[in-house]
Amino acid sequence: MRTQKCHGRVIAILVGCTALVLAATGTTSAQAAHRAGTDRQVLPAGDGWAAYGTGTTGGAAADRAHVYTVITWEQFKAALADGGSAPKIIRVKGTIDADGPSCDSFAVPGYDFGAYLAKYAPESWGRTTTLDGEPADSPEGLRRASAATQDAYIKADVPANTTIIGVGKNAGFNGASLQIKGVDNVIVRNLRFESPLDCFPQWDPTDTADGNWNSEYDSAVVYGSTHVWMDHDTFTDGGHPDSTLPYYFGRIYEQHDGELDIVKGADYVTASWNVFEDHDKTILVGNSDSAATAAVDRGHLKATFHHNLFRNLVERAPRVRFGQVDSYNNHFVAGDGYSYSYGIGMESQLVAEHNAFTLPAGATAGPILKKWKDAPVTAADNYVNGRLTDLIAVHNAEIPGETLRSGTGWTPDLRTRVDPARAVPGLVGHRAGAGRIG
Ligand code: CA
Ligand code: CA
């Protein structure tokens, strides 16, 4: 520790000179010490799958030249792009708009949503042909080009060895899509993510019998990356819930994708003390059953979810394919439109233990699990509305056509502390989400 230039002996012993600079600008030395410590925190040993092997340190080893404080989307993207994979810490102050001035600002010349609706109305276009082959100067071609403009703007690529951390109680992003893609060792903490809105959803006439509007942009995606710790973040549709979205062709004009997707051979992820709320399709672990995807995902997609609050979601908390997923000490609060919490997908190996579920009066526990494919599940010590409940037995009794098998055959050992399930709602309610560690 450098002490020679400092003027306060006690402060110097605590944190070095930085504390004096911050003290002069109105931050107390104690706050500054806490701040500097939080910025450089690493994932504790043994804390979930992200602790496996080399563990997750993010940018903790950053030198002074690679500590950034940003207040705009442009500054944030510039900080991400600077310095290659040298360890870096990016401190986010306040709420950063990542969504651009407006959807119109992304539209290419000639794009006209009215023309799009006129050309692809089911009455004229039908429901058997997708729009994928449409030429560049068609309404769909112009939609594609406009979408590409938005895509480039709202996505931000996170390099290896990075910590992104919110400062204080109200740091975050509106409409950002963090791409943690093909890298190792990333920490994202204390940030509120208000879901991106896809300005240009694509109509797929062949998706279900009625067609569907499909959209892009997860708030964060872990794509082929390893050692990622998402901690004390909040993911929400915020001011743009699905209930406010319009309908076209009789279908909801869906502008949201996932809150946190873990895909394409990603591995060693810990999601702890986050709030996932007010959203439909929340978390995918693995996004396809296809042979090509299976070849990449099989043996990977290992993720731990603990002490998260899953509130007012429709589905996927998470939906799992292939991975060994450990979900313990989470609180699930179902609201209107609740479909299921855990999706049991292809070759998944979910362990769900010591969790608490709060269901509305009259709702039954059977739909907490949803069987998509035949795969084993381990479930134990879960409480539904305060009552110890065998999730698999209740599911199988209520939904006989979807019988689930018990026993994944693996035992999670990367847990630092397991709380009694009945204490989880209180613990998570007081401590999960953004704004609580800064
Ligand atoms: Ca904006
Ligand atoms: Ca997605």
Coordinates of C-alpha atoms and ligand atoms in Angstrom, one line a residue:
M1 CA 0.0 0.0 0.0
R2 CA 1.3 3.5 -0.9
T3 CA 1.3 5.7 2.2
Q4 CA 4.0 8.2 1.4
K5 CA 1.8 10.9 -0.2
C6 CA -1.1 10.5 2.2
H7 CA -1.9 12.9 4.9
G8 CA -4.2 10.9 7.2
R9 CA -2.5 7.9 8.8
V10 CA -5.6 6.0 9.7
I11 CA -7.1 6.4 6.3
A12 CA -3.9 5.4 4.6
I13 CA -3.8 2.2 6.6
L14 CA -7.3 1.5 5.5
V15 CA -7.3 2.1 1.8
G16 CA -4.5 4.3 0.6
C17 CA -4.7 7.8 -0.9
T18 CA -7.8 7.3 -3.0
A19 CA -9.8 7.8 0.1
L20 CA -8.5 11.3 0.6
V21 CA -9.5 12.4 -2.9
L22 CA -13.0 11.1 -2.5
A23 CA -13.2 12.6 0.9
A24 CA -12.5 16.0 -0.6
T25 CA -15.5 15.5 -2.9
G26 CA -17.9 14.7 -0.2
T27 CA -17.5 10.9 0.2
T28 CA -16.5 9.8 3.7
S29 CA -13.4 7.7 4.0
A30 CA -15.5 4.8 5.3
Q31 CA -17.7 4.9 2.2
A32 CA -14.7 5.1 -0.1
A33 CA -13.1 2.2 1.6
H34 CA -16.3 0.2 1.1
R35 CA -16.5 1.4 -2.5
A36 CA -13.0 0.4 -3.5
G37 CA -13.4 -3.0 -1.8
T38 CA -16.7 -3.7 -3.6
D39 CA -15.3 -2.8 -7.0
R40 CA -12.6 -5.4 -6.6
Q41 CA -14.5 -8.1 -5.0
V42 CA -14.2 -11.6 -6.5
L43 CA -16.5 -14.5 -6.4
P44 CA -15.9 -16.3 -3.1
A45 CA -14.3 -19.7 -3.3
G46 CA -16.9 -22.5 -3.7
D47 CA -19.7 -20.1 -4.6
G48 CA -21.5 -21.9 -7.3
W49 CA -20.4 -23.2 -10.7
A50 CA -18.5 -19.9 -11.5
A51 CA -16.1 -20.9 -8.7
Y52 CA -15.1 -24.1 -10.5
G53 CA -11.5 -24.4 -11.6
T54 CA -9.9 -21.0 -12.0
G55 CA -12.8 -19.2 -10.4
T56 CA -14.1 -15.8 -11.3
T57 CA -12.2 -12.6 -10.5
G58 CA -13.4 -10.3 -13.3
G59 CA -11.3 -7.1 -13.4
A60 CA -10.2 -7.3 -9.8
A61 CA -6.5 -7.1 -10.9
A62 CA -7.1 -3.9 -12.9
D63 CA -4.4 -1.3 -12.8
R64 CA -5.4 2.4 -12.5
A65 CA -5.4 3.0 -16.2
H66 CA -8.2 0.3 -16.5
V67 CA -10.6 1.6 -14.0
Y68 CA -13.4 3.6 -15.7
T69 CA -16.4 5.5 -14.4
V70 CA -19.0 6.0 -17.1
I71 CA -22.3 7.9 -17.3
T72 CA -23.3 7.5 -21.0
W73 CA -23.8 4.5 -23.3
E74 CA -21.0 5.9 -25.5
Q75 CA -18.5 6.0 -22.6
F76 CA -19.5 2.5 -21.5
K77 CA -19.0 1.0 -25.0
A78 CA -15.7 2.9 -25.3
A79 CA -14.5 1.5 -21.9
L80 CA -15.4 -2.0 -23.0
A81 CA -13.4 -1.6 -26.2
D82 CA -10.3 -0.2 -24.5
G83 CA -7.4 -2.3 -23.4
G84 CA -8.2 -5.7 -24.9
S85 CA -8.4 -8.4 -22.3
A86 CA -6.4 -6.5 -19.7
P87 CA -8.3 -6.7 -16.4
K88 CA -10.7 -3.8 -16.2
I89 CA -13.3 -2.4 -13.8
I90 CA -16.1 -0.3 -15.3
R91 CA -18.1 1.6 -12.7
V92 CA -21.6 2.7 -13.9
K93 CA -23.0 5.8 -12.4
G94 CA -26.7 6.5 -12.7
T95 CA -29.1 5.0 -15.2
I96 CA -27.7 4.9 -18.7
D97 CA -30.0 5.0 -21.7
A98 CA -28.9 2.4 -24.2
D99 CA -32.0 2.5 -26.4
G100 CA -31.1 5.5 -28.6
P101 CA -33.3 8.6 -29.2
S102 CA -36.2 6.6 -30.6
C103 CA -37.1 3.5 -32.7
D104 CA -37.5 5.8 -35.7
S105 CA -33.9 6.7 -35.4
F106 CA -32.9 3.1 -36.3
A107 CA -35.3 2.8 -39.3
V108 CA -33.6 2.8 -42.7
P109 CA -35.0 5.0 -45.5
G110 CA -38.1 3.4 -46.9
Y111 CA -39.0 1.3 -43.9
D112 CA -42.8 1.7 -43.3
F113 CA -44.5 -0.5 -40.7
G114 CA -47.9 0.2 -42.3
A115 CA -46.6 -1.3 -45.6
Y116 CA -45.3 -4.3 -43.6
L117 CA -48.7 -4.9 -42.0
A118 CA -50.4 -4.5 -45.4
K119 CA -48.1 -7.0 -47.2
Y120 CA -47.9 -9.8 -44.7
A121 CA -51.5 -9.8 -43.3
P122 CA -52.5 -13.4 -43.0
E123 CA -55.5 -12.8 -45.2
S124 CA -53.2 -12.0 -48.1
W125 CA -49.8 -13.6 -47.3
G126 CA -51.2 -16.7 -45.6
R127 CA -49.8 -18.8 -42.8
T128 CA -47.5 -21.3 -44.5
T129 CA -44.6 -19.3 -45.8
T130 CA -42.0 -17.5 -43.6
L131 CA -40.6 -14.1 -44.6
D132 CA -37.0 -15.3 -44.6
G133 CA -36.6 -15.2 -48.4
E134 CA -38.0 -11.7 -48.9
P135 CA -35.7 -9.4 -50.9
A136 CA -33.8 -6.4 -49.5
D137 CA -36.2 -3.9 -50.9
S138 CA -39.4 -5.6 -49.5
P139 CA -41.0 -4.5 -46.3
E140 CA -39.3 -7.5 -44.6
G141 CA -35.9 -6.6 -46.1
L142 CA -36.2 -3.0 -44.9
R143 CA -37.2 -4.4 -41.5
R144 CA -34.1 -6.6 -41.4
A145 CA -31.9 -3.6 -42.3
S146 CA -33.5 -1.4 -39.6
A147 CA -33.1 -4.2 -37.0
A148 CA -29.5 -4.5 -37.9
T149 CA -29.0 -0.8 -37.1
Q150 CA -30.7 -1.2 -33.7
D151 CA -28.7 -4.4 -33.0
A152 CA -25.4 -2.6 -33.5
Y153 CA -26.4 0.2 -31.2
I154 CA -27.9 -1.6 -28.2
K155 CA -25.6 -4.5 -28.0
A156 CA -22.3 -4.2 -26.0
D157 CA -19.6 -6.8 -26.2
V158 CA -18.0 -7.5 -22.8
P159 CA -14.3 -8.6 -23.0
A160 CA -12.5 -11.1 -20.8
N161 CA -11.4 -10.2 -17.3
T162 CA -14.0 -7.5 -16.7
T163 CA -16.0 -6.3 -13.8
I164 CA -19.0 -4.1 -14.5
I165 CA -20.4 -2.7 -11.3
G166 CA -23.1 -0.1 -10.5
V167 CA -22.2 2.8 -8.2
G168 CA -24.7 3.4 -5.4
K169 CA -28.4 2.7 -5.4
N170 CA -29.7 3.6 -8.8
A171 CA -27.2 2.4 -11.4
G172 CA -28.2 0.5 -14.5
F173 CA -29.2 0.5 -18.1
N174 CA -32.4 1.1 -20.0
G175 CA -32.6 -1.1 -23.1
A176 CA -29.1 -2.5 -23.1
S177 CA -28.2 -6.0 -24.4
L178 CA -24.9 -7.1 -22.7
Q179 CA -23.1 -9.7 -24.9
I180 CA -20.8 -11.9 -22.8
K181 CA -19.7 -13.8 -25.8
G182 CA -16.7 -16.2 -26.2
V183 CA -14.8 -14.9 -23.2
D184 CA -13.7 -16.0 -19.7
N185 CA -14.0 -14.3 -16.3
V186 CA -16.7 -11.6 -16.1
I187 CA -18.4 -10.1 -13.1
V188 CA -21.6 -8.0 -13.4
R189 CA -23.0 -6.5 -10.2
N190 CA -25.3 -4.0 -8.7
L191 CA -27.0 -3.0 -11.9
R192 CA -30.7 -2.7 -12.9
F193 CA -31.5 -3.8 -16.4
E194 CA -34.7 -2.6 -17.9
S195 CA -35.4 -4.9 -20.8
P196 CA -34.6 -3.8 -24.3
L197 CA -37.5 -3.3 -26.6
D198 CA -37.0 -4.7 -30.1
C199 CA -38.2 -1.9 -32.4
F200 CA -38.6 -4.3 -35.3
P201 CA -40.1 -7.7 -34.3
Q202 CA -40.4 -10.2 -37.1
W203 CA -43.7 -11.7 -38.1
D204 CA -43.4 -15.5 -38.5
P205 CA -46.7 -16.8 -40.0
T206 CA -45.6 -20.4 -39.4
D207 CA -44.8 -20.1 -35.6
T208 CA -47.8 -21.8 -34.1
A209 CA -51.1 -22.1 -35.9
D210 CA -51.8 -18.4 -35.4
G211 CA -48.3 -17.0 -36.2
N212 CA -46.1 -15.0 -33.8
W213 CA -44.2 -11.8 -33.5
N214 CA -40.6 -12.7 -32.5
S215 CA -38.0 -10.4 -31.1
E216 CA -34.4 -10.2 -30.3
Y217 CA -32.2 -8.8 -27.4
D218 CA -31.8 -10.4 -24.0
S219 CA -30.8 -7.9 -21.3
A220 CA -27.7 -10.1 -20.9
V221 CA -26.6 -13.2 -22.7
V222 CA -23.7 -15.6 -21.8
Y223 CA -22.8 -17.1 -25.1
G224 CA -20.1 -19.6 -25.2
S225 CA -18.4 -17.9 -22.2
T226 CA -17.0 -19.3 -19.0
H227 CA -16.7 -18.1 -15.4
V228 CA -19.4 -15.5 -15.2
W229 CA -20.8 -14.1 -11.9
M230 CA -24.1 -12.1 -12.1
D231 CA -24.7 -10.8 -8.6
H232 CA -27.1 -8.3 -7.0
D233 CA -28.6 -7.3 -10.4
T234 CA -32.2 -6.5 -11.2
F235 CA -33.8 -7.6 -14.4
T236 CA -37.2 -6.2 -15.2
D237 CA -39.5 -5.0 -18.0
G238 CA -40.0 -1.9 -15.8
G239 CA -42.0 0.7 -17.5
H240 CA -42.7 -1.4 -20.5
P241 CA -44.5 -4.6 -19.4
D242 CA -46.0 -6.9 -21.9
S243 CA -49.5 -5.7 -20.8
T244 CA -48.7 -2.4 -22.6
L245 CA -47.8 -3.9 -25.9
P246 CA -50.2 -3.7 -28.9
Y247 CA -51.6 -6.6 -31.0
Y248 CA -51.3 -7.0 -34.7
F249 CA -52.8 -9.9 -36.8
G250 CA -54.5 -10.9 -33.5
R251 CA -51.1 -11.7 -31.8
I252 CA -49.2 -9.7 -29.2
Y253 CA -46.5 -7.5 -30.8
E254 CA -43.9 -9.1 -28.5
Q255 CA -40.9 -6.8 -28.2
H256 CA -39.0 -8.6 -25.4
D257 CA -36.7 -11.6 -25.5
G258 CA -34.9 -13.0 -22.4
E259 CA -33.6 -11.4 -19.2
L260 CA -30.5 -13.6 -18.9
D261 CA -29.8 -16.4 -21.4
I262 CA -27.0 -18.9 -21.1
V263 CA -26.3 -20.6 -24.4
K264 CA -24.0 -22.1 -26.9
G265 CA -21.7 -24.1 -24.7
A266 CA -21.4 -21.5 -22.0
D267 CA -20.1 -22.9 -18.7
Y268 CA -19.5 -22.1 -15.0
V269 CA -22.1 -19.4 -14.3
T270 CA -23.2 -18.2 -10.9
A271 CA -26.3 -16.0 -10.6
S272 CA -26.7 -14.9 -7.0
W273 CA -28.9 -12.4 -5.1
N274 CA -30.5 -11.0 -8.3
V275 CA -34.1 -10.0 -8.8
F276 CA -35.8 -11.3 -12.0
E277 CA -39.2 -9.7 -12.3
D278 CA -42.1 -8.6 -14.4
H279 CA -41.2 -10.6 -17.6
D280 CA -42.4 -13.5 -19.7
K281 CA -39.6 -15.7 -21.0
T282 CA -37.0 -15.1 -18.3
I283 CA -33.9 -17.4 -18.5
L284 CA -32.9 -20.0 -21.0
V285 CA -30.1 -22.4 -20.1
G286 CA -29.6 -23.8 -23.6
N287 CA -31.7 -22.6 -26.5
S288 CA -32.2 -25.5 -28.8
D289 CA -32.6 -29.3 -29.0
S290 CA -31.0 -29.4 -32.4
A291 CA -28.1 -31.8 -33.1
A292 CA -25.7 -28.9 -33.9
T293 CA -26.6 -27.2 -30.6
A294 CA -26.4 -30.5 -28.6
A295 CA -22.9 -31.0 -29.9
V296 CA -21.9 -27.7 -28.5
D297 CA -23.9 -27.8 -25.2
R298 CA -23.6 -31.4 -24.1
G299 CA -21.3 -31.5 -21.0
H300 CA -21.5 -27.7 -20.5
L301 CA -24.2 -25.2 -19.5
K302 CA -23.3 -25.6 -15.8
A303 CA -24.9 -22.9 -13.8
T304 CA -25.9 -22.1 -10.2
F305 CA -28.8 -19.9 -9.1
H306 CA -29.0 -19.0 -5.4
H307 CA -30.7 -16.4 -3.3
N308 CA -32.5 -14.9 -6.3
L309 CA -36.0 -13.5 -6.3
F310 CA -38.1 -14.6 -9.2
R311 CA -41.2 -12.4 -9.1
N312 CA -44.2 -12.0 -11.4
L313 CA -42.7 -14.0 -14.3
V314 CA -44.5 -16.2 -16.8
E315 CA -42.0 -18.9 -17.5
R316 CA -38.3 -20.0 -17.7
A317 CA -36.8 -19.5 -14.3
P318 CA -34.9 -21.1 -15.8
R319 CA -35.8 -23.5 -18.7
V320 CA -32.9 -25.9 -18.8
R321 CA -31.4 -28.1 -21.5
F322 CA -28.2 -30.3 -21.2
G323 CA -26.7 -28.5 -18.1
Q324 CA -26.1 -29.4 -14.6
V325 CA -28.0 -26.6 -13.0
D326 CA -28.1 -26.1 -9.2
S327 CA -31.0 -23.9 -8.0
Y328 CA -31.2 -23.5 -4.2
N329 CA -32.4 -20.8 -1.7
N330 CA -34.4 -18.9 -4.3
H331 CA -37.8 -17.4 -3.8
F332 CA -40.4 -17.6 -6.5
V333 CA -43.4 -15.4 -6.3
A334 CA -46.1 -16.2 -8.9
G335 CA -48.4 -13.4 -10.2
D336 CA -51.0 -13.1 -13.0
G337 CA -50.3 -15.2 -16.0
Y338 CA -47.9 -17.5 -14.2
S339 CA -47.1 -20.6 -16.4
Y340 CA -44.2 -22.4 -14.7
S341 CA -40.8 -21.9 -13.0
Y342 CA -38.5 -24.7 -13.9
G343 CA -38.6 -26.0 -17.5
I344 CA -37.2 -29.6 -17.7
G345 CA -35.7 -29.8 -21.2
M346 CA -33.5 -32.1 -23.2
E347 CA -30.8 -33.9 -21.2
S348 CA -31.2 -31.4 -18.4
Q349 CA -29.9 -32.3 -14.9
L350 CA -31.6 -29.8 -12.6
V351 CA -31.2 -29.9 -8.8
A352 CA -33.8 -27.7 -7.1
E353 CA -33.5 -27.7 -3.3
H354 CA -34.2 -25.5 -0.3
N355 CA -36.3 -23.0 -2.3
A356 CA -39.5 -21.1 -1.4
F357 CA -42.5 -20.6 -3.6
T358 CA -45.3 -18.2 -3.0
L359 CA -48.3 -19.0 -5.1
P360 CA -51.6 -17.0 -5.2
A361 CA -54.6 -18.4 -3.4
G362 CA -56.2 -21.3 -5.2
A363 CA -53.1 -22.0 -7.3
T364 CA -51.6 -25.5 -7.1
A365 CA -47.9 -26.5 -7.1
G366 CA -48.0 -29.0 -10.0
P367 CA -47.0 -26.4 -12.7
I368 CA -43.9 -25.3 -10.8
L369 CA -42.1 -27.9 -12.9
K370 CA -42.8 -28.1 -16.6
K371 CA -41.8 -31.2 -18.5
W372 CA -40.6 -30.4 -22.1
K373 CA -38.5 -33.5 -22.5
D374 CA -37.9 -36.7 -20.5
A375 CA -35.0 -35.9 -18.1
P376 CA -34.4 -36.5 -14.4
V377 CA -34.9 -33.9 -11.7
T378 CA -33.6 -33.7 -8.1
A379 CA -36.0 -31.8 -5.9
A380 CA -35.9 -31.7 -2.1
D381 CA -36.7 -29.5 0.9
N382 CA -38.8 -27.0 -1.2
Y383 CA -41.6 -25.1 0.5
V384 CA -44.8 -23.9 -1.2
N385 CA -46.7 -21.2 0.7
G386 CA -44.8 -22.3 3.8
R387 CA -45.5 -26.0 3.4
L388 CA -42.9 -28.6 2.7
T389 CA -43.8 -29.9 -0.8
D390 CA -42.4 -32.7 -3.0
L391 CA -42.4 -30.8 -6.3
I392 CA -42.1 -33.9 -8.4
A393 CA -44.8 -36.0 -6.7
V394 CA -47.2 -33.0 -6.8
H395 CA -46.4 -32.4 -10.5
N396 CA -46.9 -36.1 -11.4
A397 CA -50.2 -36.3 -9.5
E398 CA -51.6 -33.1 -11.0
I399 CA -50.3 -33.6 -14.6
P400 CA -50.4 -37.3 -15.3
G401 CA -49.5 -37.0 -19.0
E402 CA -46.1 -35.4 -18.1
T403 CA -44.5 -37.8 -15.5
L404 CA -41.1 -36.7 -14.4
R405 CA -38.3 -38.9 -13.1
S406 CA -36.6 -38.2 -9.8
G407 CA -32.8 -38.3 -9.3
T408 CA -30.2 -36.6 -11.5
G409 CA -27.4 -38.6 -10.0
W410 CA -25.1 -35.6 -9.3
T411 CA -24.7 -33.7 -6.0
P412 CA -23.8 -30.0 -6.1
D413 CA -20.9 -29.3 -3.8
L414 CA -20.2 -25.7 -4.9
R415 CA -22.4 -24.0 -2.2
T416 CA -20.9 -21.7 0.4
R417 CA -24.0 -21.6 2.7
V418 CA -27.4 -23.1 2.6
D419 CA -30.1 -21.2 4.5
P420 CA -33.3 -22.9 5.7
A421 CA -35.9 -22.7 2.9
R422 CA -38.4 -21.0 5.2
A423 CA -35.9 -18.1 5.9
V424 CA -35.3 -17.5 2.2
P425 CA -38.2 -15.1 1.4
G426 CA -37.1 -12.8 4.2
L427 CA -33.4 -13.0 3.3
V428 CA -33.9 -12.5 -0.4
G429 CA -36.5 -9.8 0.0
H430 CA -34.2 -7.7 2.1
R431 CA -31.0 -8.3 0.2
A432 CA -31.5 -9.3 -3.4
G433 CA -31.3 -7.0 -6.4
A434 CA -29.5 -3.9 -7.5
G435 CA -28.9 -1.0 -5.1
R436 CA -28.0 -3.0 -2.1
I437 CA -24.2 -3.4 -2.2
G438 CA -23.0 -0.1 -3.7
Ligands
CA1 CA -33.9 6.6 -24.7
CA2 CA -32.6 -15.0 -26.1

